[in-house]
mmCIF file of C-alpha atoms and ligand atoms in Angstrom:
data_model
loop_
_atom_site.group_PDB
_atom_site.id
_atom_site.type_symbol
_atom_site.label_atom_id
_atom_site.label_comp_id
_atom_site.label_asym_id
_atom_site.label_seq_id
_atom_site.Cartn_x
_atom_site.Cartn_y
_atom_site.Cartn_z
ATOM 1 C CA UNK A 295 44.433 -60.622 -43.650
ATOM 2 C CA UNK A 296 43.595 -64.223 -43.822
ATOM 3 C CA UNK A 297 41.088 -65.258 -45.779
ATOM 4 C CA UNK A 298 38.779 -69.268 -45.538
ATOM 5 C CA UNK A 299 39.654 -71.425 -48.016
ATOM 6 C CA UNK A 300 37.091 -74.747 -48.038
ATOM 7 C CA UNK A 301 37.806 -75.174 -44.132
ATOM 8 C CA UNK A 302 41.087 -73.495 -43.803
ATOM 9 C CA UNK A 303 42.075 -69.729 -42.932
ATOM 10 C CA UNK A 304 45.106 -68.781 -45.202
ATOM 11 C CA UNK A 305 47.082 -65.709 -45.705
ATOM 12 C CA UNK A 306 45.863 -63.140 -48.455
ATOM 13 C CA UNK A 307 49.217 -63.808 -50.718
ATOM 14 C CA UNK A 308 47.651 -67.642 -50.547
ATOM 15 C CA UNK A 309 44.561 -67.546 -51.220
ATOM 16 C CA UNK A 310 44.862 -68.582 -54.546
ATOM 17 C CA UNK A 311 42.291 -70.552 -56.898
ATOM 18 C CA UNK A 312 43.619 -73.207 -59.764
ATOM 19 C CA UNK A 313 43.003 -71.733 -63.471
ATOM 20 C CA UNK A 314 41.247 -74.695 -64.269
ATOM 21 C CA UNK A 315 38.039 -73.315 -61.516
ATOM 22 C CA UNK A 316 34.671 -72.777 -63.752
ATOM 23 C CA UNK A 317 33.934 -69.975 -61.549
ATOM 24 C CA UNK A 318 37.170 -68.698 -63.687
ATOM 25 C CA UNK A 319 36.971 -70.372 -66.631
ATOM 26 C CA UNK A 320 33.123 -69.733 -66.660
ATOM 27 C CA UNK A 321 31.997 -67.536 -64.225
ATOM 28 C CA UNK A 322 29.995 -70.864 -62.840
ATOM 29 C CA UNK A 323 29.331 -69.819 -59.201
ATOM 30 C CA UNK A 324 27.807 -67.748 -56.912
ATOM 31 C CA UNK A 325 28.739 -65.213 -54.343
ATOM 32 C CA UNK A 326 27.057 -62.849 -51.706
ATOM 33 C CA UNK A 327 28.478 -59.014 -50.726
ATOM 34 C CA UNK A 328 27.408 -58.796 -46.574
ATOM 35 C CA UNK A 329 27.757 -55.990 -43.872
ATOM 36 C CA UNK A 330 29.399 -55.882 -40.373
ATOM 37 C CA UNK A 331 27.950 -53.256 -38.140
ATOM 38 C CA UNK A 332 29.145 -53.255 -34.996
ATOM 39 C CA UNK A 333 30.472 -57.069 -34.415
ATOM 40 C CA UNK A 334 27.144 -58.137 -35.653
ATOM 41 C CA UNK A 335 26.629 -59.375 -39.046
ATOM 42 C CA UNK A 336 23.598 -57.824 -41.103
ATOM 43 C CA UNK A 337 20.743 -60.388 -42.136
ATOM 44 C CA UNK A 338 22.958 -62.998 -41.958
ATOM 45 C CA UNK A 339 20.322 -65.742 -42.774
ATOM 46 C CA UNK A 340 18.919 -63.993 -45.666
ATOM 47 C CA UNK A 341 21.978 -63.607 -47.334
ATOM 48 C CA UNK A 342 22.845 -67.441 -46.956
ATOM 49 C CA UNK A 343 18.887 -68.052 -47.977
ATOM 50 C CA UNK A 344 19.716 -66.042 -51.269
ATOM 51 C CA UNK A 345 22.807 -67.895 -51.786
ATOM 52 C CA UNK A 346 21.297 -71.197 -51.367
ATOM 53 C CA UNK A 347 18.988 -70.046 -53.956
ATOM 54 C CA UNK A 348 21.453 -68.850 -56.108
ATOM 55 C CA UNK A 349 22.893 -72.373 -55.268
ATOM 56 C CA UNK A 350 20.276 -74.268 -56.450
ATOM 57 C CA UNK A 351 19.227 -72.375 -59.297
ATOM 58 C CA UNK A 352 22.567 -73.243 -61.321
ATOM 59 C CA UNK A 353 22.638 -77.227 -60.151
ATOM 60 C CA UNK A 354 25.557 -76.276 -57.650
ATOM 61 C CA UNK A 355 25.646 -78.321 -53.903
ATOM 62 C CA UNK A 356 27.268 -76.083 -51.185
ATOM 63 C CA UNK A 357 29.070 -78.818 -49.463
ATOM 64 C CA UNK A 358 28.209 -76.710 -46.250
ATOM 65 C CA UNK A 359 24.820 -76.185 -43.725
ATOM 66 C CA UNK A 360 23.440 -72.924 -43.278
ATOM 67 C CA UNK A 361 24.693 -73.590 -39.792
ATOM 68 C CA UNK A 362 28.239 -73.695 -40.916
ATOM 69 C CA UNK A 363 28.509 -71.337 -43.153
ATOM 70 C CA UNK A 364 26.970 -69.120 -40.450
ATOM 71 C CA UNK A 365 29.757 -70.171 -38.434
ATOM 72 C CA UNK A 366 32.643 -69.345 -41.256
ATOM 73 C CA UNK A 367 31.538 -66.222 -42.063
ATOM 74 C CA UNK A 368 31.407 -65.220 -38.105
ATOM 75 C CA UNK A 369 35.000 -66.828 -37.613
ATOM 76 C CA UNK A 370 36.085 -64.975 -40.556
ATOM 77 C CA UNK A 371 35.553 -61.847 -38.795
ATOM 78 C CA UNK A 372 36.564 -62.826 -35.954
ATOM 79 C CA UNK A 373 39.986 -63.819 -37.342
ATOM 80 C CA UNK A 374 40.930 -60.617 -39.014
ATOM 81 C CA UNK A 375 39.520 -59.049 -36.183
ATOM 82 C CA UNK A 376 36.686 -56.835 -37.664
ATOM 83 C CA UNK A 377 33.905 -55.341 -35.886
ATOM 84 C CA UNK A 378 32.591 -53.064 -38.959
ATOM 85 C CA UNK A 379 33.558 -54.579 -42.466
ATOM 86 C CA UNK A 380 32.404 -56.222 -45.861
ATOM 87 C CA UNK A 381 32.337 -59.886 -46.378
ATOM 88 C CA UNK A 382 32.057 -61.631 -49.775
ATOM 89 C CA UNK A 383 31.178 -65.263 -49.640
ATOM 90 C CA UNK A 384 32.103 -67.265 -52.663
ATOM 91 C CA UNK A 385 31.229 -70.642 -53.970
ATOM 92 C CA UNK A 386 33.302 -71.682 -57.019
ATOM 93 C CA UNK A 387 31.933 -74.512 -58.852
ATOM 94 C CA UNK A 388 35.144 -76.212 -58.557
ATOM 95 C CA UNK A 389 38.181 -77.551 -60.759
ATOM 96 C CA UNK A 390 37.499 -79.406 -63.565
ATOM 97 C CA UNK A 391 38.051 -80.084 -67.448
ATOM 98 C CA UNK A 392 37.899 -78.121 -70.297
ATOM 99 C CA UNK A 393 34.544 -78.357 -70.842
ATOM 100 C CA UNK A 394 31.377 -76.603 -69.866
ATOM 101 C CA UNK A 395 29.769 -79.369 -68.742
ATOM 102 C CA UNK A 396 30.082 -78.468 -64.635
ATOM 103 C CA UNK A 397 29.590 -82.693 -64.014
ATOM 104 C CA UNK A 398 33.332 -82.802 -64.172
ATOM 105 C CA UNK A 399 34.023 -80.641 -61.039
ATOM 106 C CA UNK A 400 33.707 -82.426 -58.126
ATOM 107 C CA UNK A 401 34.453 -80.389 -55.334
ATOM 108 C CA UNK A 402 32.646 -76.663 -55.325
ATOM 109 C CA UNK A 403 34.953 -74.190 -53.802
ATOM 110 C CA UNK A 404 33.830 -71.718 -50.741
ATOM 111 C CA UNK A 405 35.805 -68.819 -50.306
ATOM 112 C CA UNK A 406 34.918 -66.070 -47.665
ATOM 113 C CA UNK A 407 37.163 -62.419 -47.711
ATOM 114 C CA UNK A 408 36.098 -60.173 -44.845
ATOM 115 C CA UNK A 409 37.554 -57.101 -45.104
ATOM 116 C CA UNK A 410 37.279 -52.917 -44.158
ATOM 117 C CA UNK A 411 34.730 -51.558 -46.938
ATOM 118 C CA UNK A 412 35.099 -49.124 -48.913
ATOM 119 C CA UNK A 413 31.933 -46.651 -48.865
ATOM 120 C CA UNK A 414 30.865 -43.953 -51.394
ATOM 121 C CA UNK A 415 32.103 -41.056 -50.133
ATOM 122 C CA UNK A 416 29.657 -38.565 -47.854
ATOM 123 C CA UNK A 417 29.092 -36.067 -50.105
ATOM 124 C CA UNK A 418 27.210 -37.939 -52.212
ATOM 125 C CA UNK A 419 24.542 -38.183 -49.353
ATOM 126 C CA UNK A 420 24.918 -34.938 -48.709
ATOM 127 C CA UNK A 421 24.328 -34.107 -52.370
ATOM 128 C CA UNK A 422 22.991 -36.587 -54.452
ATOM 129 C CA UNK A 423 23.864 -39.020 -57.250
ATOM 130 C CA UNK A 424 23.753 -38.112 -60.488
ATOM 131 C CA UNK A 425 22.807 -41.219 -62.742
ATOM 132 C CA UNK A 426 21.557 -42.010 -66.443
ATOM 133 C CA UNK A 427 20.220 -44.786 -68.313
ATOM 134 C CA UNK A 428 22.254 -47.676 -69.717
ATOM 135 C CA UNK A 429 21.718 -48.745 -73.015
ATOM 136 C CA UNK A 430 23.001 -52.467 -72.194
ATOM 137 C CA UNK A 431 19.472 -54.271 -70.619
ATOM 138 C CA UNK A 432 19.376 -56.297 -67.865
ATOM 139 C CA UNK A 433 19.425 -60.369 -68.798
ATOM 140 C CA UNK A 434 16.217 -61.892 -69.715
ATOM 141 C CA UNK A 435 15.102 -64.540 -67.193
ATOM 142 C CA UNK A 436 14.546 -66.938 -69.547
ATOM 143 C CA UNK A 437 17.950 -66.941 -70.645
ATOM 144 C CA UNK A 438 19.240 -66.331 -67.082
ATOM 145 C CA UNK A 439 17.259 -65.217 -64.066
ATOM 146 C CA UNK A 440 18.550 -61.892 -62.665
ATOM 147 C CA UNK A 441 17.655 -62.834 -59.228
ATOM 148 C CA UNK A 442 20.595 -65.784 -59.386
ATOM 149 C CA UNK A 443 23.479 -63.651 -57.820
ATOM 150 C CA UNK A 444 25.824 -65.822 -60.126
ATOM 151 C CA UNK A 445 29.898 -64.848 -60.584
ATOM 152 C CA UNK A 446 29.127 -63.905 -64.336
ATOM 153 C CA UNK A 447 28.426 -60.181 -63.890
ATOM 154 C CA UNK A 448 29.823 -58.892 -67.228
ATOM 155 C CA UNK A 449 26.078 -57.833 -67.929
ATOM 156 C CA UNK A 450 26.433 -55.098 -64.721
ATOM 157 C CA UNK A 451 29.934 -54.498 -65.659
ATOM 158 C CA UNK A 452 29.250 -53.342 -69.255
ATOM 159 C CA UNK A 453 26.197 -50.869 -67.781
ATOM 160 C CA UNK A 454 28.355 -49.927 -65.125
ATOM 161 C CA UNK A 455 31.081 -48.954 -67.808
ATOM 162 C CA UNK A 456 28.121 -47.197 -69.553
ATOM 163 C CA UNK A 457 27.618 -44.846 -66.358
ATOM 164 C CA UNK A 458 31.302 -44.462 -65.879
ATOM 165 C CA UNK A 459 31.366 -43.185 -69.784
ATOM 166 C CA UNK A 460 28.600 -40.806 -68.792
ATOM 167 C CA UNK A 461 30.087 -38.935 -65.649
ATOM 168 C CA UNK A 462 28.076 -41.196 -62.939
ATOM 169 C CA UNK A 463 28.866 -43.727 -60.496
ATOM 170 C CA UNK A 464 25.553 -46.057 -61.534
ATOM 171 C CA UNK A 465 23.026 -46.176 -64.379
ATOM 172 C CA UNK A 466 19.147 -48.047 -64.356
ATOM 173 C CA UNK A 467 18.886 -50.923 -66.299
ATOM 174 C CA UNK A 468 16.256 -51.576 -67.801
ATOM 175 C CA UNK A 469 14.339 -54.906 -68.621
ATOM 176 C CA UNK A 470 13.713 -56.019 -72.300
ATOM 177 C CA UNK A 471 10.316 -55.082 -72.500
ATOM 178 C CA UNK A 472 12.028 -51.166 -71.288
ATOM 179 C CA UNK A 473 10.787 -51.423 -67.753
ATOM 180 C CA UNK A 474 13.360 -50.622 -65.080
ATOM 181 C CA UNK A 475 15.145 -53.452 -63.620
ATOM 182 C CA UNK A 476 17.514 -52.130 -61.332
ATOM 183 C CA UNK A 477 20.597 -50.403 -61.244
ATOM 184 C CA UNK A 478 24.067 -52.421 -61.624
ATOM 185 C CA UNK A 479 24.763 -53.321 -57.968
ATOM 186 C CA UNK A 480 21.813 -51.147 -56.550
ATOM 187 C CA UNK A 481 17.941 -51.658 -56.240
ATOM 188 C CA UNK A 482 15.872 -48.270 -56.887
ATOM 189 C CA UNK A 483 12.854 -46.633 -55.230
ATOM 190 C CA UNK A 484 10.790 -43.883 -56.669
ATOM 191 C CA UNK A 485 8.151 -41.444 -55.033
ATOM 192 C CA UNK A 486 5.145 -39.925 -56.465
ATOM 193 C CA UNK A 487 2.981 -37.967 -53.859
ATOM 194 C CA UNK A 488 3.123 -40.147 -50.948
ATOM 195 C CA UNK A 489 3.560 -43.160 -52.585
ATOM 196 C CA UNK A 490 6.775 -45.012 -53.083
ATOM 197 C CA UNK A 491 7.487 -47.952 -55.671
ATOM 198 C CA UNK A 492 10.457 -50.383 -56.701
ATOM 199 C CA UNK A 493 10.103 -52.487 -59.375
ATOM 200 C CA UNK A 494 8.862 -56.404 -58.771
ATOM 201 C CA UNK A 495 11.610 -58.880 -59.210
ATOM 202 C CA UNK A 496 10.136 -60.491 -62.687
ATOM 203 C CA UNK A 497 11.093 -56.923 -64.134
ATOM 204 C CA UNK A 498 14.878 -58.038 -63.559
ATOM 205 C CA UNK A 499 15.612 -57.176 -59.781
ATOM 206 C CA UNK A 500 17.947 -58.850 -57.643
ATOM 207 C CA UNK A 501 16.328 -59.758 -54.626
ATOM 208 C CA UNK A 502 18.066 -57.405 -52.784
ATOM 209 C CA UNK A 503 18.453 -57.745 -49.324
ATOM 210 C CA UNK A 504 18.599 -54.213 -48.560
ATOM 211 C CA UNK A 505 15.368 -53.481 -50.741
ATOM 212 C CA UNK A 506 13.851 -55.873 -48.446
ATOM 213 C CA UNK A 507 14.757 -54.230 -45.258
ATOM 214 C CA UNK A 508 14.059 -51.114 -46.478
ATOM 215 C CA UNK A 509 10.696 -52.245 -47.258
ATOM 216 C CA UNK A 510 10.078 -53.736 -43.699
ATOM 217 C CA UNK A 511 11.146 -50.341 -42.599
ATOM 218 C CA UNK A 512 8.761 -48.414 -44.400
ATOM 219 C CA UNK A 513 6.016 -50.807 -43.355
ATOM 220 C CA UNK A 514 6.522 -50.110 -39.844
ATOM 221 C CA UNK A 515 6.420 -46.227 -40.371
ATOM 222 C CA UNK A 516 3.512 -46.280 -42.455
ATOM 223 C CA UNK A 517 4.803 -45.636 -45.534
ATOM 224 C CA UNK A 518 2.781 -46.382 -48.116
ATOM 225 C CA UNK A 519 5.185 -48.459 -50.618
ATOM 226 C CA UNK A 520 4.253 -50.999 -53.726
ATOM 227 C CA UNK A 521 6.386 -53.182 -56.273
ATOM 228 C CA UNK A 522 4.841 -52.370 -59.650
ATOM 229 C CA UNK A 523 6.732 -51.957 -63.287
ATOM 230 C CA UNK A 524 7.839 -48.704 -63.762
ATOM 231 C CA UNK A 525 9.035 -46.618 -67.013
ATOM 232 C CA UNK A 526 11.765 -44.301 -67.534
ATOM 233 C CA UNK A 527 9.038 -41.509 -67.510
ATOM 234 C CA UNK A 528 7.721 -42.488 -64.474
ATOM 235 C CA UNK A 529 11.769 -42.174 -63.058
ATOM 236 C CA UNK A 530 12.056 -38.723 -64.687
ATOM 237 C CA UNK A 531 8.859 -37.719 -63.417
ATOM 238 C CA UNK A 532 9.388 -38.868 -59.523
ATOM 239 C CA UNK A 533 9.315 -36.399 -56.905
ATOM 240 C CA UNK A 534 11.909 -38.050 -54.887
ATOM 241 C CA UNK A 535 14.653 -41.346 -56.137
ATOM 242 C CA UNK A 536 17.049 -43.279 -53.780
ATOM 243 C CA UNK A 537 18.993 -46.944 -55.040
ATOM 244 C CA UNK A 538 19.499 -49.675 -51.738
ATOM 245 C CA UNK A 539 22.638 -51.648 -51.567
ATOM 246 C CA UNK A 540 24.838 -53.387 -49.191
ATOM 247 C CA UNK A 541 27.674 -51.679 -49.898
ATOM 248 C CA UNK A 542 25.415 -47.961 -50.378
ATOM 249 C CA UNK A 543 22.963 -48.730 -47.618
ATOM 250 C CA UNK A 544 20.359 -46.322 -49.478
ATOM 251 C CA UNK A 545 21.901 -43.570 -51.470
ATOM 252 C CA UNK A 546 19.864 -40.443 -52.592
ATOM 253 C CA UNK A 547 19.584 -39.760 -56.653
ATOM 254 C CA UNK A 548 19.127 -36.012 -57.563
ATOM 255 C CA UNK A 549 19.422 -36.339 -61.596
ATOM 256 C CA UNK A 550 18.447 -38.974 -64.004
ATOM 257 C CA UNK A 551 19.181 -38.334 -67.560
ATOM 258 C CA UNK A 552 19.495 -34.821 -67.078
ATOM 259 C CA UNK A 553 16.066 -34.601 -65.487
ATOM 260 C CA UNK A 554 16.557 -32.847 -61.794
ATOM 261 C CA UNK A 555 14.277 -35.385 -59.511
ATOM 262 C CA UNK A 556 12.422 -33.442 -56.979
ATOM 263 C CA UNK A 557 13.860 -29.902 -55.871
ATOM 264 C CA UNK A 558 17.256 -31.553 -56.926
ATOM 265 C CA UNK A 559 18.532 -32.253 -53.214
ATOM 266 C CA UNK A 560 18.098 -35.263 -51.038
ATOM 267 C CA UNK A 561 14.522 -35.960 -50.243
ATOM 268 C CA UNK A 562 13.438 -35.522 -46.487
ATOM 269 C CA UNK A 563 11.938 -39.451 -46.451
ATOM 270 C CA UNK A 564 15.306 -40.692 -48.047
ATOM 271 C CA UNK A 565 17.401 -38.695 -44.873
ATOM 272 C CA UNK A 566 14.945 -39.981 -42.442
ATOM 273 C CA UNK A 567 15.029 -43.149 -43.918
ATOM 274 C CA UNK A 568 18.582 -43.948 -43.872
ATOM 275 C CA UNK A 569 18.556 -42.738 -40.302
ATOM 276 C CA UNK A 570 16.332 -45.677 -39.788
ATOM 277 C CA UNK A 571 18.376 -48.376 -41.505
ATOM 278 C CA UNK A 572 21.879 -47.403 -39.867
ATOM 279 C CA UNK A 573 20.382 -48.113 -36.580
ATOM 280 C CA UNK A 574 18.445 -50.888 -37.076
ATOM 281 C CA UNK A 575 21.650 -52.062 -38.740
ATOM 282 C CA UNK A 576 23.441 -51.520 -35.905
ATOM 283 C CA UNK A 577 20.629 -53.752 -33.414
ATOM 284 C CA UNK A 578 19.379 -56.319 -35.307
ATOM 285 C CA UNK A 579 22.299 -58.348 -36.918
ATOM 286 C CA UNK A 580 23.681 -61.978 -35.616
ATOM 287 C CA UNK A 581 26.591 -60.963 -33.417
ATOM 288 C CA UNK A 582 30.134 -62.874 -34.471
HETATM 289 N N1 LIG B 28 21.191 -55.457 -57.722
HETATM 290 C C1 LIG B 28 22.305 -56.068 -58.095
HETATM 291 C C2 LIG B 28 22.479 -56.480 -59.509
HETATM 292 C C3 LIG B 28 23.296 -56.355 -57.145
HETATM 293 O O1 LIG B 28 24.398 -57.008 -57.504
HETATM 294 C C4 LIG B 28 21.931 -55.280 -55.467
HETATM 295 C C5 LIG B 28 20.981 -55.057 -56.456
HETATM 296 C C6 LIG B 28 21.627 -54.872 -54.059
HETATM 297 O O2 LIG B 28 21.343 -56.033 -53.262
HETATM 298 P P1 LIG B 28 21.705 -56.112 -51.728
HETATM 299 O O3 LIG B 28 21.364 -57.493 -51.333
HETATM 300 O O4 LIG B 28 23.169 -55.823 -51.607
HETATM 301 O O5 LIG B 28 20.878 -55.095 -51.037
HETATM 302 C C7 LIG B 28 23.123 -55.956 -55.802
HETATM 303 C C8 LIG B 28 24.179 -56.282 -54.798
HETATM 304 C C9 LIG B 28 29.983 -54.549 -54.218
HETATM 305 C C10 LIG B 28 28.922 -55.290 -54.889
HETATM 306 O O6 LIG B 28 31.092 -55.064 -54.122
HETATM 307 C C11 LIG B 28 27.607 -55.054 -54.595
HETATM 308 C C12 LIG B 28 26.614 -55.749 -55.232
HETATM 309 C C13 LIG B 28 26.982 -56.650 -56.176
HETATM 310 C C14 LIG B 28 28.289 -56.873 -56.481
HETATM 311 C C15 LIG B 28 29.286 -56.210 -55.821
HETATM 312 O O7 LIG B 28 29.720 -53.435 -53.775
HETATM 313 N N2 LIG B 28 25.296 -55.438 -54.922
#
């Protein structure tokens, strides 16, 4: 595997960062997780949109145009050959002192991996994830906006450790004021009736790129969807629960803290719309 490097494709066993990065010694960067389907790379522009964001948001300057990172992350497939894969971008704030102060580092780093993914296995969309609720909230965004996709994720980590110590492979976060955020690397939708919800982002959602394509889906069929806050009684209530992620595409949930959602199987609009996203996945990316 060879991997880009700030302009340069090196082998895996070198692609190495100095110990004196922030993004190591601070988790001071920012990253995106993206899909290959098919030789064509999913939402491409939206990803590097949300990175630039990200960017921006934490005073860093990507040394790179949207053009050329385009261009890096299509060569980087194209290198290790991949026509289906995962690619996480990376852009390190750089080497500098000992100091938090990220004036001292000069030169942000951009690091791209494209690899084979590694996807939850089928029977959990046959079946149904089983998932509780984490007692460790999601940040506040005055003290650091969830929607910056930043390399300090200890805040996901410790609720994902908190659904690993309960039996489950993800847990809803919930926001300070005990609406639900999100879920550690997964947005959530809920139905009641015929009407679906996710929560807006100022309750502590990632952006998520998925969410929003899932979202255009459901406008196109019809589906009556809205972004409101939502309580953990309005999650143990819902007739039918599925999370969106890059990595999970959209995943159904069949058990929140113990409550069985629905009849406790996969709900028919979840099936039919996963269906949906897998082939527009397929048809509408940039090809590499
Ligand atoms: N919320 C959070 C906190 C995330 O990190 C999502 C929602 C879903 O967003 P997208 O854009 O993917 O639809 C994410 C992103 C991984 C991995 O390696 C995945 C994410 C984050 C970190 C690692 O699977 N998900």
């Amino acid at each position: 595997m060879k991997v880009y490097m700030n302009g340069e494709f090196v082998d895996a066993a070198d692609a190495k960062v100095s110990v004196f990065d922030h993004g190591l010694l601070y988790g001071d960067g920012v990253f995106e997780g993206i899909r290959l389907y098919d030789g064509c790379v999913f939402k491409l522009d939206e990803h590097l949109e949300r990175l630039e964001h990200s960017a921006k948001a934490i005073l860093l300057n990507i040394p790179l145009t949207r053009a050329e990172l385009s261009e890096a992350v299509c060569e980087a497939c194209r290198v290790n050959n991949l026509k289906d894969g995962y690619i996480r971008l990376v852009v390190t704030r750089g080497v500098g002192s000992l100091g938090l102060s990220h004036k001292s580092c000069k030169n942000p780093g951009i690091i791209i991996i494209a690899d084979k993914i590694s996807l939850y296995p089928e029977e959990f969309y046959e079946k149904g994830l089983r998932i509780v609720t984490s007692a460790t909230r999601r940040i506040n965004p005055a003290a650091l906006p969830p929607m910056v996709k930043s390399l300090n994720y200890l805040n996901n980590i410790m609720a994902k450790a908190d659904a690993g110590l309960a039996g489950c492979l993800e847990a809803i976060m919930l926001n300070d004021q005990g609406y639900v955020a999100e879920c550690t690397g997964d947005n959530i939708f809920l139905r009641h009736k015929d009407r679906w919800a996710t929560p807006p982002f100022h309750a502590g959602a990632l952006k998520g790129i998925t969410r929003g394509a899932v979202l255009d889906i459901m406008n196109d069929e019809g589906i009556q969807a809205v972004e409101t806050n939502l309580t953990r009684y309005e999650v143990w209530t819902a007739d039918e629960i599925f999370l969106t992620g890059t990595a999970a595409e959209i995943i159904p949930v069949v058990d929140v803290d113990g409550r069985t959602i629905g009849t406790g199987l996969p709900g028919d609009t979840t099936t039919r719309l996963r269906a949906l996203f897998q082939t527009r996945a397929r048809t509408d990316g940039t090809r590499i």
